[in-house]
CSV table of C-alpha atoms and ligand atoms in Angstrom, one decimal:
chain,number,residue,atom,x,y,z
A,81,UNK,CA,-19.6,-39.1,-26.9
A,82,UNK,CA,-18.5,-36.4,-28.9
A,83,UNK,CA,-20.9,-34.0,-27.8
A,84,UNK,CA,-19.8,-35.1,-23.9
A,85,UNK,CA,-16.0,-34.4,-25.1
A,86,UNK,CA,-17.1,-30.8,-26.1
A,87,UNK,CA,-19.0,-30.0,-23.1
A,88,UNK,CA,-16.2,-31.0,-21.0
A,89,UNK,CA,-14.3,-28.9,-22.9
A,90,UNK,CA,-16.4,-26.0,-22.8
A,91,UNK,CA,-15.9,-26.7,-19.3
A,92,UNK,CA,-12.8,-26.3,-18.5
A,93,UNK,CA,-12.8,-23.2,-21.0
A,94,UNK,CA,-14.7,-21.4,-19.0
A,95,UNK,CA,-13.2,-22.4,-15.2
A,96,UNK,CA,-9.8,-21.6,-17.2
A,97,UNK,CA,-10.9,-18.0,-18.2
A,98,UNK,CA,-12.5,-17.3,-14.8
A,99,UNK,CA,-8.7,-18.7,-13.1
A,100,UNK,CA,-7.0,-16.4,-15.7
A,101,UNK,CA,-9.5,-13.4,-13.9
A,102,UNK,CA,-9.3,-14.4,-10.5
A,103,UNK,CA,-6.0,-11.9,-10.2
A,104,UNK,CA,-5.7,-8.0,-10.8
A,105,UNK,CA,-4.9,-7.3,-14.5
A,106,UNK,CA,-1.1,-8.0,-15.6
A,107,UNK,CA,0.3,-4.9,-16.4
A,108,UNK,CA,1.9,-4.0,-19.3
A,109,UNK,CA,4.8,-1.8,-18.1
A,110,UNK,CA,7.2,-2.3,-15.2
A,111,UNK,CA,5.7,-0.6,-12.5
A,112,UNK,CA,3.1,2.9,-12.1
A,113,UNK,CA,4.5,3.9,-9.1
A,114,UNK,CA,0.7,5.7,-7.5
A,115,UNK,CA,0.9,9.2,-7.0
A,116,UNK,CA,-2.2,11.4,-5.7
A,117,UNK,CA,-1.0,14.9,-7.7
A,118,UNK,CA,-1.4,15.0,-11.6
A,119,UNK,CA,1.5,16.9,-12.0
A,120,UNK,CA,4.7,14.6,-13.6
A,121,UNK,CA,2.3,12.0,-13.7
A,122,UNK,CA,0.8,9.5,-16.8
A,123,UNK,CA,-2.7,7.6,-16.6
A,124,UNK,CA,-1.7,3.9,-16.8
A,125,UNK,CA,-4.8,1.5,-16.5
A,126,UNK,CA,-6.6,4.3,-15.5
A,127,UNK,CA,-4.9,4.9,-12.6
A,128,UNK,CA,-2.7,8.0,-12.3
A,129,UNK,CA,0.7,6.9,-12.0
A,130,UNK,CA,4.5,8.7,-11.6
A,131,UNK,CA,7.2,9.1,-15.2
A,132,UNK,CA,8.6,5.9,-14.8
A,133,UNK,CA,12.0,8.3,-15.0
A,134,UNK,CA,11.4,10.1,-11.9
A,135,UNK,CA,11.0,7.1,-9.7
A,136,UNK,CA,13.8,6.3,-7.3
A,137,UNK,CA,14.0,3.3,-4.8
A,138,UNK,CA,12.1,5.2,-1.7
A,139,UNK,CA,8.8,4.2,-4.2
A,140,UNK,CA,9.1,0.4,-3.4
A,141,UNK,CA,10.3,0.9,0.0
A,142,UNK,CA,8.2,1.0,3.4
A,143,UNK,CA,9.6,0.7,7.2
A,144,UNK,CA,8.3,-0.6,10.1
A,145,UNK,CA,6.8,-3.8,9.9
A,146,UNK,CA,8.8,-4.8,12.5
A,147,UNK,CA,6.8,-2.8,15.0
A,148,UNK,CA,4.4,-4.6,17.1
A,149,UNK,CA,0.9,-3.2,16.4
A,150,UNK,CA,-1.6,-1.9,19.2
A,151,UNK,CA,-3.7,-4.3,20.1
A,152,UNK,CA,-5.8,-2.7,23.2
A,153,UNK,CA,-8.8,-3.3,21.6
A,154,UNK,CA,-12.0,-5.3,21.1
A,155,UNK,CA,-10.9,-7.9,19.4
A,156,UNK,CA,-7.1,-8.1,20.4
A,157,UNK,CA,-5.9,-8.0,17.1
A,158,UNK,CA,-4.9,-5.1,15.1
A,159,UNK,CA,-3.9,-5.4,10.6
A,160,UNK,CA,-0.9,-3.3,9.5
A,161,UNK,CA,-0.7,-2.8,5.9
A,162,UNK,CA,3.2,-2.1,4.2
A,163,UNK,CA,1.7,0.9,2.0
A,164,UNK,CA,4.3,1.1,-1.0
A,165,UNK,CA,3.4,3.5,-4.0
A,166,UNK,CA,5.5,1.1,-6.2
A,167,UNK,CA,2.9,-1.9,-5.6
A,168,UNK,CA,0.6,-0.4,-8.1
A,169,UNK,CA,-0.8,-2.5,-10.5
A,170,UNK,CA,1.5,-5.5,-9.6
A,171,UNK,CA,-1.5,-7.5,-8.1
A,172,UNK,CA,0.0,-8.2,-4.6
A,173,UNK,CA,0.1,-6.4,-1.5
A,174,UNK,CA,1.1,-7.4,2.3
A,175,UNK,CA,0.2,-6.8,5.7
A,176,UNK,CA,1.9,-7.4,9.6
A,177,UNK,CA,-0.6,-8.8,12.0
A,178,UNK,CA,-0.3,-8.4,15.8
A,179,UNK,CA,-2.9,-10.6,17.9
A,180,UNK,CA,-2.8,-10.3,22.2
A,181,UNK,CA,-2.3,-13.3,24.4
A,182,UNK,CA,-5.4,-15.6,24.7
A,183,UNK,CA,-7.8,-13.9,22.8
A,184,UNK,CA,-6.4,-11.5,20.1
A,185,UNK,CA,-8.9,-12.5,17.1
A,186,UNK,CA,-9.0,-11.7,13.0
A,187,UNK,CA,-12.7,-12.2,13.2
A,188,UNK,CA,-14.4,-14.4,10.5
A,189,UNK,CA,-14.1,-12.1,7.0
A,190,UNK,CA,-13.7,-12.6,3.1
A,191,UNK,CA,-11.2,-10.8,0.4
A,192,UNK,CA,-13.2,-10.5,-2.5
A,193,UNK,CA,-10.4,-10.0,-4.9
A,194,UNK,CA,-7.6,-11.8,-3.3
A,195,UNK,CA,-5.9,-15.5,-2.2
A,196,UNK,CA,-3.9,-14.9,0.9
A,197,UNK,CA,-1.0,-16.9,2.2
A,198,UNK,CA,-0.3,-16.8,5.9
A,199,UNK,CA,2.8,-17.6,7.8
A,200,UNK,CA,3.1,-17.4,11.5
A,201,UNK,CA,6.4,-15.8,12.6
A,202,UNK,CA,5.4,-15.8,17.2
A,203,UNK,CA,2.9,-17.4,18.9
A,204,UNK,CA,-0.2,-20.3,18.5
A,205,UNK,CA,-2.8,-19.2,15.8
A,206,UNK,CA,-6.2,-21.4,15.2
A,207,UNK,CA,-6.9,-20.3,11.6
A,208,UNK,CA,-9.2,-21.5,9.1
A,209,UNK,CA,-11.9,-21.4,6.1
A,210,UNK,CA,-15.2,-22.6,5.5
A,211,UNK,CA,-16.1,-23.2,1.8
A,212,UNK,CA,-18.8,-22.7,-0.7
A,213,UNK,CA,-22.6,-23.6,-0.6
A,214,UNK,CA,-23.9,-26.5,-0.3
A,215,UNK,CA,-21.1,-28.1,1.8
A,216,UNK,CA,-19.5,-25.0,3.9
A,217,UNK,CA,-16.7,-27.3,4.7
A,218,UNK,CA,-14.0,-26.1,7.5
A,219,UNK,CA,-10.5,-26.4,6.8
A,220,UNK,CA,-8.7,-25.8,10.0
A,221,UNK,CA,-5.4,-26.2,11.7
A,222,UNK,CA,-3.4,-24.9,14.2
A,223,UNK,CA,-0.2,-22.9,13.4
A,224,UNK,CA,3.1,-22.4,15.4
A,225,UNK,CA,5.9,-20.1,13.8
A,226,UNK,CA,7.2,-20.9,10.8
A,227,UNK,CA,3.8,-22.5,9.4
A,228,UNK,CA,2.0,-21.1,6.3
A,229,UNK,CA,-1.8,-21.4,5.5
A,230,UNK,CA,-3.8,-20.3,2.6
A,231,UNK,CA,-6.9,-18.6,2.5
A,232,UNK,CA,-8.7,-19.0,-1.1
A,233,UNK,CA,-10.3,-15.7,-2.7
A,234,UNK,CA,-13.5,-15.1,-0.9
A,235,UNK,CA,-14.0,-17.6,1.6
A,236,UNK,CA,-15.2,-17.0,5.1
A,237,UNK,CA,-11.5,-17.1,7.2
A,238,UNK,CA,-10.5,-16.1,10.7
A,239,UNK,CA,-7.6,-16.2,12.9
A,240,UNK,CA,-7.1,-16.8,16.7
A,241,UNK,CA,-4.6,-16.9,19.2
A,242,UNK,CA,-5.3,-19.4,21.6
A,243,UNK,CA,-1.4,-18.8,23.1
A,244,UNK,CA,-0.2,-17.7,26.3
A,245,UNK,CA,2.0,-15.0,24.3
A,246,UNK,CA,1.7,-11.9,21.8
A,247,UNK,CA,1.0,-13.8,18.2
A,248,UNK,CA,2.7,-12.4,15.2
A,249,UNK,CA,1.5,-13.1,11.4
A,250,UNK,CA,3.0,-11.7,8.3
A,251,UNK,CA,0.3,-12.4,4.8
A,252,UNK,CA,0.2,-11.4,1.2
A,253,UNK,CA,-2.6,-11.1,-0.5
A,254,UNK,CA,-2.7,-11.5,-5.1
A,255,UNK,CA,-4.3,-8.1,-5.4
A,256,UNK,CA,-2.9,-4.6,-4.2
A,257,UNK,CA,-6.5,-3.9,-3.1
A,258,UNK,CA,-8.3,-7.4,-1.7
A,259,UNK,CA,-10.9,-5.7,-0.2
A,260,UNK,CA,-12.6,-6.9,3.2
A,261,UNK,CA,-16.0,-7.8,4.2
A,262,UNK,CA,-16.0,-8.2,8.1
A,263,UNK,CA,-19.0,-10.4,8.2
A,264,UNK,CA,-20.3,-9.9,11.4
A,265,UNK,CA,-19.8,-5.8,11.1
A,266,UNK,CA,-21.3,-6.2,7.5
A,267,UNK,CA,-24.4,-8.0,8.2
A,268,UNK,CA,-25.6,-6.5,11.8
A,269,UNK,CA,-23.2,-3.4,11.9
A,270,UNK,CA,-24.3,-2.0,8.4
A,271,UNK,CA,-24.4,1.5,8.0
A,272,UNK,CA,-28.5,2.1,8.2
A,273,UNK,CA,-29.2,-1.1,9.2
A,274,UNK,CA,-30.9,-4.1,7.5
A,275,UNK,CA,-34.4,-4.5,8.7
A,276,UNK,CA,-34.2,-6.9,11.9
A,277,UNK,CA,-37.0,-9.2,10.3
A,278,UNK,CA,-34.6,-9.6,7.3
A,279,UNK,CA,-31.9,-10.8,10.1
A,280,UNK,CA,-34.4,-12.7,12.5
A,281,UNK,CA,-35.4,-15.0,9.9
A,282,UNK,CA,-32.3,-15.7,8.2
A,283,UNK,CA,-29.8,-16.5,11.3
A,284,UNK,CA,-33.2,-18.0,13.1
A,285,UNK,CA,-33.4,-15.5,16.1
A,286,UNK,CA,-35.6,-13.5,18.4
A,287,UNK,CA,-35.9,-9.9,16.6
A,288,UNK,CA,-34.8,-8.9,20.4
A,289,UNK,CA,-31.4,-10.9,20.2
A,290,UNK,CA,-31.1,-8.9,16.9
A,291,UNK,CA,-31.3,-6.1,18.1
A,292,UNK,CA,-29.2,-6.7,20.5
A,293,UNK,CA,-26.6,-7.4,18.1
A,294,UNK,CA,-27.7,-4.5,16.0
A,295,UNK,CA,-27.2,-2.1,18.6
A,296,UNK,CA,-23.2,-3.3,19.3
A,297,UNK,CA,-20.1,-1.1,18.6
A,298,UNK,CA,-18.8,-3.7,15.6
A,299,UNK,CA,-14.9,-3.2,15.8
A,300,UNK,CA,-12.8,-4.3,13.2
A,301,UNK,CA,-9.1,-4.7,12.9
A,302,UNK,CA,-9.0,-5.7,9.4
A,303,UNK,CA,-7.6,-2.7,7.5
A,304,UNK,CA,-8.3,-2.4,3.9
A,305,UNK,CA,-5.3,-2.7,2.0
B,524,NAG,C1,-2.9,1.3,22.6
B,524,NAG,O1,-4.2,1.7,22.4
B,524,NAG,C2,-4.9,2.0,23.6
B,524,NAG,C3,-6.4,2.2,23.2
B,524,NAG,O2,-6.5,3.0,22.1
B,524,NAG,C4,-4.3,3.3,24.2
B,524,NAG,O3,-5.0,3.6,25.4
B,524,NAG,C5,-2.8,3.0,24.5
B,524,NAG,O4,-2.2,4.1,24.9
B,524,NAG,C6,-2.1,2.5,23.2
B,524,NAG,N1,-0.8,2.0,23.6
B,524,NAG,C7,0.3,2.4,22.9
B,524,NAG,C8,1.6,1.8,23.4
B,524,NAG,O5,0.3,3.2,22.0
């Protein structure tokens, strides 16, 4: 019994220290406003950041994400980041994103290193996740304006606009830098690209539908923030 009582424990020890590491690093001043030239500067988490004393209001400002982004493209959807010097180190970032009538499309990606909450401001959005191995469960839903969905760190999501009209999504991710894997780009669009036997097998295709794929223009909206 007792020995159950410590392994339980143990446990939740260890799920809590992985939680507490899920986010960036808290930092331990009150801001490191980024700055790319060395001069005036001070390394703060390794990271080259402006004298505290010289920063004015412009470094936690940015305009413009009230501007509709361009989405002529593939995938009718285009990611605009807010790119603010003053966000360094404070573990959170946000994007604007625009997606065209009927078939603007986030395609299915991951954040490594950040959560992301969602909230529909124009327009239909079909959004969802699909969770770990073994059960790859779908959590879905349809979202009109004013609705919020979260995206856990690292799963599979996507976004669609299955509207008549523009779509328009605001989100904000727990890291300044969540990083993106576009799935589809990052397994058949890799740069030198993974051996079509390696693919064939795994997805359970002809090598020729492979290289099909292979031998597409991937597109990807999803900026890196
Ligand atoms: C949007 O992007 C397309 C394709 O790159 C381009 O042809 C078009 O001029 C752009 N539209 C605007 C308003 O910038």
């Amino acid at each position: 019994m007792k020995a159950v009582r410590f392994l339980v424990a143990f446990i939740l020890l260890v799920l809590a220290s992985k939680l507490a590491s899920a986010t960036d690093p808290s930092p331990l001043q009150d801001f490191c406003v980024a700055i790319n030239d060395a001069k005036n500067g001070v390394f703060v988490n390794g990271k080259l950041c402006k004298d505290p004393k010289l920063a004015t209001p412009q470094d936690f400002f940015f305009s413009g994400l009230n501007v509709p982004g361009n989405t002529s493209n593939q995938l009718g959807s285009v990611v605009t980041p807010a790119i603010v010097p003053g966000l360094n180190t404070l573990g959170i970032s946000l994007v604007r994103i625009d997606y065209a009538p009927y078939r603007g499309l986030n395609p299915p990606h991951t954040h490594p290193r950040a959560t992301e909450i969602l909230v529909v401001v124009e327009g239909t959005l079909y959004v969802g996740f699909v969770t770990s191995n073994p059960d790859n469960r779908l959590f879905t839903k349809v979202l009109y304006p004013g609705d919020v969905f979260v995206f856990p760190v690292g799963m599979i999501h996507f976004q669609f606009n299955m509207g008549r009209t523009n779509a328009v999504a605001f989100a904000a991710l727990s890291s300044q830098d969540p990083g993106v894997i576009t799935i589809a780009n990052a397994v058949f669009g890799s740069e030198s690209a993974i051996n079509p036997d390696v693919l064939a097998q795994a997805f359970q295709l002809d090598k020729k539908i492979v290289d099909q794929l292979q031998s597409r223009f991937w597109s990807d909206s999803n900026y890196g923030v």
